[in-house]
């Protein structure tokens, strides 16, 4: 396999990852004399803030995804390749990918994060994460299939395990999925499953610290906790999950919760790079960079977004929050610096401008913080809708999401609650198996 992109004398920038940061950087380099190559394991950009709505069967996956090639249709000197990064060799200015080697003049790592299971192998194998559209669709299938099974199972014990939902992690994703599942219990189960008692469905939200939404103010945390308790969510604070076995979530205090729907959104870690030396990694497996997002010790290699940890920022000694705005701002700043490089001008350091934070738990229930302004209730929820609608790529997607929200506001009876188990064609399965074997062979040769 080959990249099949000829070097044409222009400096080549290779961007690994098409999330918020990578996309912002690619867009920011429009009109420059660089040859830009974007590499991502998917052929689409996904919108993580709304993934929980896909998981709860409230929105189609295509509504929060947008193909890269469509976004860059009219760009000259821009190329997209669907591949995965395997290893980097900065001394030769080459990366190894699942489709072969790629030469670069400047490399930007922007691959984001993956779910952090904190070394618990049992939890990693059994829990359902919710970081990607693929995972959200898998979770959607599991939730719906478990409800269907609960109607026909033979024992009350199995039925209760199928109807108990345990969400681990009290951050924004955790409170949002707990809230939307609570609304699903209240509005969908009585209509779609009239022969099933909705009160049998229990939703648990477990958080190891003493409050939800620890990244926001105590006032916002209290408001969200109040909303969720009123919605019937069982909130367990200061509780740490230690294991999962025999369909039971095990807690550090010796108690357990029976469930077959075990959702893990408790933490993230930087997306690993096969052969990157551990000296370059900081907290949460994030890659350490300077104020210009350069990886120290690696010539012409940068890292932006959730995958990086900017050192030396006194306002954020533990790293910037892993939010979309940080990635977007870093991508924009690096694009400006790469343009300045062409003109022989010095780089400008990255300075994060905190634009606020928000989270929603249901209809008319949300919290939002902007500088000194704190909001909750309907207006916070309305602001959440506006901000997220503006950020979605594509006019069609914006319209679909808007119409979906308007319909759901008055009527929860959308027809998305179907169970699909996609199967890859044999050709694709065989090709992926061959690529995996080739990768290991090439890796051994490099060593």
CSV table of C-alpha atoms in Angstrom, one decimal:
chain,number,residue,atom,x,y,z
A,1,UNK,CA,0.0,0.0,0.0
A,2,UNK,CA,1.1,3.6,-0.6
A,3,UNK,CA,0.0,7.1,0.2
A,4,UNK,CA,0.0,7.9,-3.5
A,5,UNK,CA,0.6,11.6,-3.0
A,6,UNK,CA,3.6,13.0,-4.9
A,7,UNK,CA,5.8,15.6,-3.2
A,8,UNK,CA,5.7,18.7,-5.3
A,9,UNK,CA,8.3,20.9,-3.8
A,10,UNK,CA,6.0,22.4,-1.2
A,11,UNK,CA,6.6,21.9,2.5
A,12,UNK,CA,4.3,19.0,3.7
A,13,UNK,CA,2.3,19.2,6.9
A,14,UNK,CA,0.8,15.9,8.0
A,15,UNK,CA,-2.1,16.2,10.6
A,16,UNK,CA,-3.0,13.0,12.4
A,17,UNK,CA,-6.6,13.3,13.7
A,18,UNK,CA,-9.6,15.2,12.3
A,19,UNK,CA,-11.2,16.2,15.6
A,20,UNK,CA,-11.9,19.8,16.6
A,21,UNK,CA,-8.2,20.7,16.7
A,22,UNK,CA,-7.1,19.0,13.6
A,23,UNK,CA,-10.0,20.3,11.6
A,24,UNK,CA,-9.4,23.9,12.8
A,25,UNK,CA,-5.7,23.6,11.8
A,26,UNK,CA,-6.5,22.2,8.4
A,27,UNK,CA,-9.0,25.0,7.8
A,28,UNK,CA,-6.6,27.6,9.0
A,29,UNK,CA,-4.0,26.5,6.5
A,30,UNK,CA,-6.3,27.2,3.6
A,31,UNK,CA,-4.7,29.4,0.9
A,32,UNK,CA,-1.1,28.7,2.1
A,33,UNK,CA,1.7,27.2,0.1
A,34,UNK,CA,1.8,24.1,2.2
A,35,UNK,CA,0.8,20.6,1.0
A,36,UNK,CA,-1.6,19.5,3.8
A,37,UNK,CA,-2.4,15.8,4.5
A,38,UNK,CA,-5.1,14.9,7.0
A,39,UNK,CA,-5.0,11.3,8.3
A,40,UNK,CA,-7.8,9.9,10.4
A,41,UNK,CA,-9.1,6.3,11.1
A,42,UNK,CA,-12.6,7.4,10.1
A,43,UNK,CA,-13.6,9.3,6.9
A,44,UNK,CA,-15.8,11.7,8.9
A,45,UNK,CA,-15.6,14.3,11.6
A,46,UNK,CA,-17.8,13.4,14.6
A,47,UNK,CA,-19.3,15.9,17.1
A,48,UNK,CA,-18.6,14.4,20.6
A,49,UNK,CA,-20.9,16.7,22.6
A,50,UNK,CA,-23.9,15.1,21.1
A,51,UNK,CA,-22.8,11.5,21.0
A,52,UNK,CA,-24.9,10.7,24.1
A,53,UNK,CA,-28.0,11.5,22.1
A,54,UNK,CA,-27.0,8.8,19.6
A,55,UNK,CA,-26.4,6.4,22.4
A,56,UNK,CA,-29.9,7.0,23.8
A,57,UNK,CA,-31.6,6.6,20.3
A,58,UNK,CA,-32.6,10.3,20.3
A,59,UNK,CA,-30.6,11.2,17.2
A,60,UNK,CA,-29.2,9.5,14.1
A,61,UNK,CA,-25.4,9.1,13.9
A,62,UNK,CA,-25.3,10.8,10.5
A,63,UNK,CA,-26.7,14.0,12.1
A,64,UNK,CA,-23.6,14.6,14.1
A,65,UNK,CA,-21.0,13.4,11.6
A,66,UNK,CA,-19.7,15.1,8.5
A,67,UNK,CA,-17.4,13.6,5.8
A,68,UNK,CA,-13.9,15.1,5.6
A,69,UNK,CA,-13.8,15.0,1.8
A,70,UNK,CA,-17.0,17.0,1.6
A,71,UNK,CA,-15.6,19.6,3.9
A,72,UNK,CA,-12.5,20.0,1.8
A,73,UNK,CA,-13.9,19.5,-1.7
A,74,UNK,CA,-12.6,22.8,-3.2
A,75,UNK,CA,-9.2,22.8,-1.5
A,76,UNK,CA,-6.1,22.7,-3.6
A,77,UNK,CA,-3.0,21.0,-2.1
A,78,UNK,CA,-5.1,19.2,0.5
A,79,UNK,CA,-5.4,15.5,0.8
A,80,UNK,CA,-7.2,13.1,3.0
A,81,UNK,CA,-6.2,9.5,3.8
A,82,UNK,CA,-8.2,7.1,6.0
A,83,UNK,CA,-5.5,5.3,8.1
A,84,UNK,CA,-4.3,4.8,11.6
A,85,UNK,CA,-1.0,6.0,13.0
A,86,UNK,CA,1.3,3.2,14.1
A,87,UNK,CA,4.7,4.8,14.9
A,88,UNK,CA,6.7,8.0,14.4
A,89,UNK,CA,10.4,8.2,13.4
A,90,UNK,CA,11.3,12.0,13.8
A,91,UNK,CA,14.9,11.4,13.0
A,92,UNK,CA,13.9,10.4,9.4
A,93,UNK,CA,10.7,12.6,9.3
A,94,UNK,CA,8.5,9.6,8.6
A,95,UNK,CA,5.4,8.1,10.2
A,96,UNK,CA,4.2,4.5,9.9
A,97,UNK,CA,0.5,4.2,9.3
A,98,UNK,CA,-1.8,1.3,8.5
A,99,UNK,CA,-1.5,2.2,4.8
A,100,UNK,CA,2.3,2.6,4.7
A,101,UNK,CA,5.0,5.1,5.4
A,102,UNK,CA,4.3,8.8,5.1
A,103,UNK,CA,7.1,11.5,4.8
A,104,UNK,CA,6.5,14.9,6.4
A,105,UNK,CA,8.2,18.2,6.9
A,106,UNK,CA,6.0,19.1,9.8
A,107,UNK,CA,3.9,16.6,11.8
A,108,UNK,CA,0.9,17.6,14.0
A,109,UNK,CA,-0.6,15.0,16.4
A,110,UNK,CA,-4.2,15.8,17.0
A,111,UNK,CA,-5.7,12.3,17.6
A,112,UNK,CA,-7.6,13.2,20.8
A,113,UNK,CA,-8.2,10.8,23.6
A,114,UNK,CA,-9.4,7.3,24.4
A,115,UNK,CA,-11.3,6.0,27.4
A,116,UNK,CA,-9.2,5.6,30.5
A,117,UNK,CA,-10.0,2.5,32.5
A,118,UNK,CA,-7.2,3.1,35.0
A,119,UNK,CA,-5.7,-0.3,34.5
A,120,UNK,CA,-8.8,-2.3,35.4
A,121,UNK,CA,-8.8,-5.0,32.8
A,122,UNK,CA,-12.1,-6.5,33.9
A,123,UNK,CA,-13.9,-3.1,33.6
A,124,UNK,CA,-12.1,-2.5,30.2
A,125,UNK,CA,-13.4,-5.8,28.8
A,126,UNK,CA,-17.0,-5.5,30.2
A,127,UNK,CA,-17.9,-1.9,30.4
A,128,UNK,CA,-19.4,0.1,27.5
A,129,UNK,CA,-17.5,3.4,26.7
A,130,UNK,CA,-19.0,6.3,24.9
A,131,UNK,CA,-16.2,8.2,23.2
A,132,UNK,CA,-17.1,7.7,19.5
A,133,UNK,CA,-20.1,7.4,17.3
A,134,UNK,CA,-19.3,3.7,16.8
A,135,UNK,CA,-19.3,3.1,20.6
A,136,UNK,CA,-22.5,5.2,21.0
A,137,UNK,CA,-24.3,3.1,18.4
A,138,UNK,CA,-23.1,-0.1,20.1
A,139,UNK,CA,-24.4,1.3,23.4
A,140,UNK,CA,-27.7,2.2,21.8
A,141,UNK,CA,-28.1,-1.4,20.5
A,142,UNK,CA,-27.2,-2.8,23.9
A,143,UNK,CA,-29.8,-0.6,25.8
A,144,UNK,CA,-32.6,-1.4,23.4
A,145,UNK,CA,-31.7,-5.1,23.2
A,146,UNK,CA,-31.6,-5.4,27.0
A,147,UNK,CA,-35.1,-3.8,27.3
A,148,UNK,CA,-36.4,-6.2,24.7
A,149,UNK,CA,-34.8,-9.1,26.5
A,150,UNK,CA,-36.2,-7.9,29.9
A,151,UNK,CA,-39.8,-8.6,28.6
A,152,UNK,CA,-39.1,-12.2,27.8
A,153,UNK,CA,-36.5,-13.4,30.3
A,154,UNK,CA,-37.4,-16.2,32.6
A,155,UNK,CA,-36.3,-14.8,36.0
A,156,UNK,CA,-36.8,-11.6,38.0
A,157,UNK,CA,-33.1,-11.5,38.8
A,158,UNK,CA,-32.1,-11.4,35.1
A,159,UNK,CA,-34.9,-8.9,34.4
A,160,UNK,CA,-33.6,-6.5,37.0
A,161,UNK,CA,-30.0,-6.9,35.8
A,162,UNK,CA,-31.2,-6.0,32.3
A,163,UNK,CA,-33.2,-3.0,33.4
A,164,UNK,CA,-30.6,-1.5,35.8
A,165,UNK,CA,-28.3,1.0,34.1
A,166,UNK,CA,-25.1,2.0,35.8
A,167,UNK,CA,-23.2,5.1,34.6
A,168,UNK,CA,-19.7,5.6,36.1
A,169,UNK,CA,-18.4,9.2,35.9
A,170,UNK,CA,-20.0,12.4,37.0
A,171,UNK,CA,-18.6,14.7,34.4
A,172,UNK,CA,-20.6,16.4,31.6
A,173,UNK,CA,-21.0,13.1,29.6
A,174,UNK,CA,-22.1,11.2,32.7
A,175,UNK,CA,-24.8,13.6,33.8
A,176,UNK,CA,-26.0,14.0,30.2
A,177,UNK,CA,-26.4,10.3,29.5
A,178,UNK,CA,-28.0,9.7,32.9
A,179,UNK,CA,-30.5,12.5,32.3
A,180,UNK,CA,-31.5,11.4,28.8
A,181,UNK,CA,-31.9,7.8,29.9
A,182,UNK,CA,-34.2,9.1,32.7
A,183,UNK,CA,-36.3,10.9,30.2
A,184,UNK,CA,-36.4,7.8,28.1
A,185,UNK,CA,-37.7,5.8,31.0
A,186,UNK,CA,-40.4,8.4,31.7
A,187,UNK,CA,-41.6,9.1,28.1
A,188,UNK,CA,-40.7,6.1,25.9
A,189,UNK,CA,-41.1,3.0,28.1
A,190,UNK,CA,-44.8,3.6,28.9
A,191,UNK,CA,-45.6,3.9,25.2
A,192,UNK,CA,-43.3,1.4,23.5
A,193,UNK,CA,-43.2,-1.2,26.2
A,194,UNK,CA,-46.7,-1.0,27.8
A,195,UNK,CA,-46.3,-4.6,29.1
A,196,UNK,CA,-43.2,-3.6,31.1
A,197,UNK,CA,-43.4,-1.7,34.4
A,198,UNK,CA,-41.2,1.4,33.9
A,199,UNK,CA,-40.5,1.6,37.6
A,200,UNK,CA,-38.4,-1.5,37.3
A,201,UNK,CA,-35.8,0.5,35.3
A,202,UNK,CA,-33.2,2.0,37.7
A,203,UNK,CA,-30.5,4.5,36.6
A,204,UNK,CA,-27.4,4.9,38.8
A,205,UNK,CA,-24.8,7.6,38.4
A,206,UNK,CA,-21.6,6.9,40.3
A,207,UNK,CA,-18.9,9.5,41.0
A,208,UNK,CA,-15.8,9.0,43.0
A,209,UNK,CA,-15.5,12.6,44.2
A,210,UNK,CA,-17.9,14.5,46.5
A,211,UNK,CA,-19.8,16.3,43.7
A,212,UNK,CA,-20.9,16.1,40.0
A,213,UNK,CA,-19.3,18.3,37.3
A,214,UNK,CA,-16.2,19.0,39.3
A,215,UNK,CA,-14.9,21.2,36.5
A,216,UNK,CA,-17.7,23.7,37.1
A,217,UNK,CA,-18.7,25.7,40.1
A,218,UNK,CA,-20.3,24.2,43.3
A,219,UNK,CA,-23.5,26.0,42.4
A,220,UNK,CA,-23.8,24.4,39.0
A,221,UNK,CA,-23.0,21.0,40.5
A,222,UNK,CA,-25.7,21.3,43.1
A,223,UNK,CA,-28.2,22.4,40.5
A,224,UNK,CA,-27.5,19.4,38.3
A,225,UNK,CA,-27.6,17.0,41.2
A,226,UNK,CA,-31.0,18.4,42.2
A,227,UNK,CA,-32.3,18.1,38.6
A,228,UNK,CA,-31.2,14.5,38.3
A,229,UNK,CA,-32.5,13.4,41.7
A,230,UNK,CA,-35.9,14.9,40.8
A,231,UNK,CA,-35.8,12.9,37.5
A,232,UNK,CA,-35.3,9.7,39.5
A,233,UNK,CA,-31.6,9.1,38.9
A,234,UNK,CA,-29.9,7.4,41.8
A,235,UNK,CA,-26.7,9.4,42.5
A,236,UNK,CA,-23.9,7.8,44.4
A,237,UNK,CA,-21.1,10.3,45.4
A,238,UNK,CA,-17.8,9.4,47.1
A,239,UNK,CA,-18.1,5.9,45.6
A,240,UNK,CA,-15.3,4.2,43.7
A,241,UNK,CA,-15.9,1.3,41.3
A,242,UNK,CA,-13.2,-1.4,41.8
A,243,UNK,CA,-14.4,-4.2,39.5
A,244,UNK,CA,-17.2,-5.8,37.4
A,245,UNK,CA,-17.9,-9.5,37.5
A,246,UNK,CA,-20.9,-11.8,37.4
A,247,UNK,CA,-23.1,-8.9,36.1
A,248,UNK,CA,-22.3,-6.8,39.2
A,249,UNK,CA,-20.5,-3.5,39.6
A,250,UNK,CA,-18.3,-3.8,42.6
A,251,UNK,CA,-17.7,-0.7,44.8
A,252,UNK,CA,-14.8,0.0,47.2
A,253,UNK,CA,-17.1,-0.1,50.2
A,254,UNK,CA,-18.0,-3.7,49.6
A,255,UNK,CA,-21.4,-3.0,48.1
A,256,UNK,CA,-22.5,-3.9,44.5
A,257,UNK,CA,-25.1,-3.1,41.9
A,258,UNK,CA,-26.5,-5.8,39.5
A,259,UNK,CA,-26.6,-4.7,35.9
A,260,UNK,CA,-26.0,-5.8,32.3
A,261,UNK,CA,-25.8,-2.2,31.1
A,262,UNK,CA,-22.5,-0.9,32.5
A,263,UNK,CA,-21.5,2.5,31.0
A,264,UNK,CA,-18.0,3.9,31.7
A,265,UNK,CA,-17.4,7.6,31.2
A,266,UNK,CA,-15.1,8.1,34.1
A,267,UNK,CA,-12.0,9.4,32.5
A,268,UNK,CA,-9.9,9.8,29.3
A,269,UNK,CA,-6.3,9.3,28.4
A,270,UNK,CA,-4.3,10.6,25.4
A,271,UNK,CA,-4.5,8.5,22.3
A,272,UNK,CA,-1.3,6.3,22.4
A,273,UNK,CA,1.4,6.6,19.7
A,274,UNK,CA,3.1,3.2,19.3
A,275,UNK,CA,6.7,3.9,19.8
A,276,UNK,CA,6.7,7.3,21.5
A,277,UNK,CA,9.1,7.4,24.4
A,278,UNK,CA,7.5,7.6,27.9
A,279,UNK,CA,9.6,10.6,28.7
A,280,UNK,CA,7.3,12.6,26.4
A,281,UNK,CA,4.2,11.7,28.3
A,282,UNK,CA,2.6,13.5,31.2
A,283,UNK,CA,-0.5,13.2,33.3
A,284,UNK,CA,-3.2,11.1,31.7
A,285,UNK,CA,-0.8,9.9,29.0
A,286,UNK,CA,-0.9,13.3,27.4
A,287,UNK,CA,2.0,14.4,25.2
A,288,UNK,CA,4.1,17.2,26.8
A,289,UNK,CA,4.5,20.3,24.7
A,290,UNK,CA,5.8,23.8,25.1
A,291,UNK,CA,3.8,27.0,24.8
A,292,UNK,CA,4.0,26.7,21.0
A,293,UNK,CA,2.6,23.2,21.1
A,294,UNK,CA,6.0,21.7,20.0
A,295,UNK,CA,7.0,18.4,21.4
A,296,UNK,CA,10.4,19.1,23.0
A,297,UNK,CA,13.2,16.9,21.6
A,298,UNK,CA,11.3,16.0,18.4
A,299,UNK,CA,12.2,18.2,15.5
A,300,UNK,CA,9.2,19.8,13.7
A,301,UNK,CA,6.6,17.7,15.6
A,302,UNK,CA,3.7,19.4,17.3
A,303,UNK,CA,0.7,18.2,19.3
A,304,UNK,CA,-2.6,19.9,19.9
A,305,UNK,CA,-6.0,19.3,21.5
A,306,UNK,CA,-6.9,16.7,24.1
A,307,UNK,CA,-3.8,14.6,23.2
A,308,UNK,CA,-1.4,17.3,24.5
A,309,UNK,CA,-0.3,18.7,27.8
A,310,UNK,CA,1.0,22.3,27.7
A,311,UNK,CA,3.7,22.8,30.3
A,312,UNK,CA,4.6,26.0,32.0
A,313,UNK,CA,1.1,27.6,32.0
A,314,UNK,CA,0.7,28.9,35.6
A,315,UNK,CA,-3.0,29.2,35.2
A,316,UNK,CA,-3.3,25.5,34.3
A,317,UNK,CA,-0.5,23.6,36.0
A,318,UNK,CA,-2.2,20.3,35.5
A,319,UNK,CA,-2.9,21.0,31.8
A,320,UNK,CA,-5.7,22.7,30.0
A,321,UNK,CA,-9.2,21.2,30.3
A,322,UNK,CA,-9.9,18.6,27.6
A,323,UNK,CA,-12.6,20.6,25.9
A,324,UNK,CA,-13.4,21.4,22.3
A,325,UNK,CA,-12.6,25.1,22.8
A,326,UNK,CA,-9.0,24.4,23.9
A,327,UNK,CA,-8.4,22.2,20.8
A,328,UNK,CA,-10.0,24.8,18.5
A,329,UNK,CA,-7.9,27.6,19.9
A,330,UNK,CA,-4.7,25.6,19.7
A,331,UNK,CA,-5.4,24.6,16.1
A,332,UNK,CA,-6.0,28.2,15.2
A,333,UNK,CA,-2.9,29.4,17.0
A,334,UNK,CA,-0.7,26.7,15.4
A,335,UNK,CA,-2.1,27.6,11.9
A,336,UNK,CA,-1.1,31.2,12.5
A,337,UNK,CA,2.4,30.2,13.6
A,338,UNK,CA,2.9,27.9,10.6
A,339,UNK,CA,1.9,30.8,8.4
A,340,UNK,CA,4.3,33.1,10.3
A,341,UNK,CA,7.1,30.5,9.7
A,342,UNK,CA,6.8,31.0,6.0
A,343,UNK,CA,7.4,34.7,6.4
A,344,UNK,CA,10.3,34.2,8.8
A,345,UNK,CA,8.4,35.6,11.8
A,346,UNK,CA,8.7,34.2,15.3
A,347,UNK,CA,5.9,32.0,16.8
A,348,UNK,CA,3.4,33.4,19.2
A,349,UNK,CA,2.7,31.3,22.4
A,350,UNK,CA,-0.7,29.7,23.0
A,351,UNK,CA,-2.9,31.5,25.5
A,352,UNK,CA,-6.2,29.8,26.4
A,353,UNK,CA,-9.3,32.0,26.5
A,354,UNK,CA,-11.9,30.3,28.7
A,355,UNK,CA,-15.3,30.8,27.0
A,356,UNK,CA,-17.2,29.0,29.6
A,357,UNK,CA,-18.7,25.6,30.2
A,358,UNK,CA,-22.1,24.0,30.1
A,359,UNK,CA,-24.0,20.8,30.6
A,360,UNK,CA,-27.6,19.6,30.1
A,361,UNK,CA,-29.6,16.9,31.8
A,362,UNK,CA,-32.9,17.2,30.0
A,363,UNK,CA,-35.6,19.4,28.6
A,364,UNK,CA,-35.4,22.9,30.1
A,365,UNK,CA,-32.7,21.6,32.6
A,366,UNK,CA,-29.1,22.7,32.1
A,367,UNK,CA,-26.3,24.8,33.7
A,368,UNK,CA,-24.0,27.2,31.9
A,369,UNK,CA,-21.1,29.4,33.1
A,370,UNK,CA,-19.7,32.3,31.1
A,371,UNK,CA,-17.0,34.4,32.8
A,372,UNK,CA,-18.9,35.8,35.8
A,373,UNK,CA,-22.3,34.8,34.6
A,374,UNK,CA,-23.9,31.6,35.9
A,375,UNK,CA,-27.2,30.3,34.5
A,376,UNK,CA,-29.4,27.3,35.1
A,377,UNK,CA,-32.8,26.0,34.0
A,378,UNK,CA,-34.5,27.0,30.7
A,379,UNK,CA,-32.1,29.8,29.6
A,380,UNK,CA,-29.0,27.7,30.2
A,381,UNK,CA,-30.7,24.9,28.3
A,382,UNK,CA,-31.5,27.3,25.4
A,383,UNK,CA,-27.9,28.6,25.4
A,384,UNK,CA,-26.7,25.0,25.3
A,385,UNK,CA,-28.9,24.4,22.2
A,386,UNK,CA,-27.6,27.5,20.4
A,387,UNK,CA,-23.9,26.9,21.1
A,388,UNK,CA,-24.0,23.3,20.0
A,389,UNK,CA,-26.1,24.0,16.9
A,390,UNK,CA,-23.6,26.6,15.7
A,391,UNK,CA,-20.7,24.2,16.1
A,392,UNK,CA,-22.1,21.3,14.1
A,393,UNK,CA,-20.6,21.0,10.6
A,394,UNK,CA,-22.8,21.2,7.5
A,395,UNK,CA,-26.0,23.1,6.8
A,396,UNK,CA,-28.0,19.9,6.4
A,397,UNK,CA,-26.8,18.6,9.8
A,398,UNK,CA,-27.7,21.8,11.5
A,399,UNK,CA,-31.2,21.7,10.0
A,400,UNK,CA,-31.7,18.0,10.9
A,401,UNK,CA,-30.6,18.5,14.5
A,402,UNK,CA,-32.7,21.6,14.9
A,403,UNK,CA,-35.8,19.9,13.5
A,404,UNK,CA,-35.1,16.9,15.7
A,405,UNK,CA,-34.8,19.0,18.8
A,406,UNK,CA,-38.0,20.9,17.9
A,407,UNK,CA,-39.9,17.7,17.3
A,408,UNK,CA,-38.6,16.1,20.5
A,409,UNK,CA,-39.5,19.1,22.6
A,410,UNK,CA,-43.2,18.5,21.9
A,411,UNK,CA,-43.2,14.8,21.0
A,412,UNK,CA,-40.8,12.1,22.1
A,413,UNK,CA,-42.3,9.6,19.7
A,414,UNK,CA,-39.4,9.6,17.1
A,415,UNK,CA,-38.8,6.4,15.2
A,416,UNK,CA,-35.1,5.8,15.8
A,417,UNK,CA,-35.4,3.0,18.3
A,418,UNK,CA,-34.3,0.2,16.0
A,419,UNK,CA,-31.6,-2.4,16.7
A,420,UNK,CA,-29.0,-2.8,13.9
A,421,UNK,CA,-25.9,-5.0,14.1
A,422,UNK,CA,-23.8,-4.0,11.1
A,423,UNK,CA,-21.5,-6.7,9.7
A,424,UNK,CA,-18.4,-5.9,7.8
A,425,UNK,CA,-18.0,-7.5,4.3
A,426,UNK,CA,-15.5,-10.4,4.2
A,427,UNK,CA,-13.2,-8.3,1.9
A,428,UNK,CA,-13.0,-5.6,4.6
A,429,UNK,CA,-12.4,-8.1,7.4
A,430,UNK,CA,-9.7,-9.9,5.4
A,431,UNK,CA,-8.0,-6.6,4.5
A,432,UNK,CA,-7.9,-5.4,8.1
A,433,UNK,CA,-6.4,-8.8,9.2
A,434,UNK,CA,-3.7,-8.5,6.5
A,435,UNK,CA,-2.9,-4.9,7.5
A,436,UNK,CA,-2.6,-5.9,11.2
A,437,UNK,CA,-0.1,-8.6,10.3
A,438,UNK,CA,1.8,-6.3,8.0
A,439,UNK,CA,2.0,-3.7,10.8
A,440,UNK,CA,3.5,-6.1,13.3
A,441,UNK,CA,6.0,-7.3,10.7
A,442,UNK,CA,7.1,-3.8,9.8
A,443,UNK,CA,7.3,-2.9,13.5
A,444,UNK,CA,9.7,-5.8,14.1
A,445,UNK,CA,11.8,-4.8,11.1
A,446,UNK,CA,12.1,-1.2,12.4
A,447,UNK,CA,13.2,-2.5,15.8
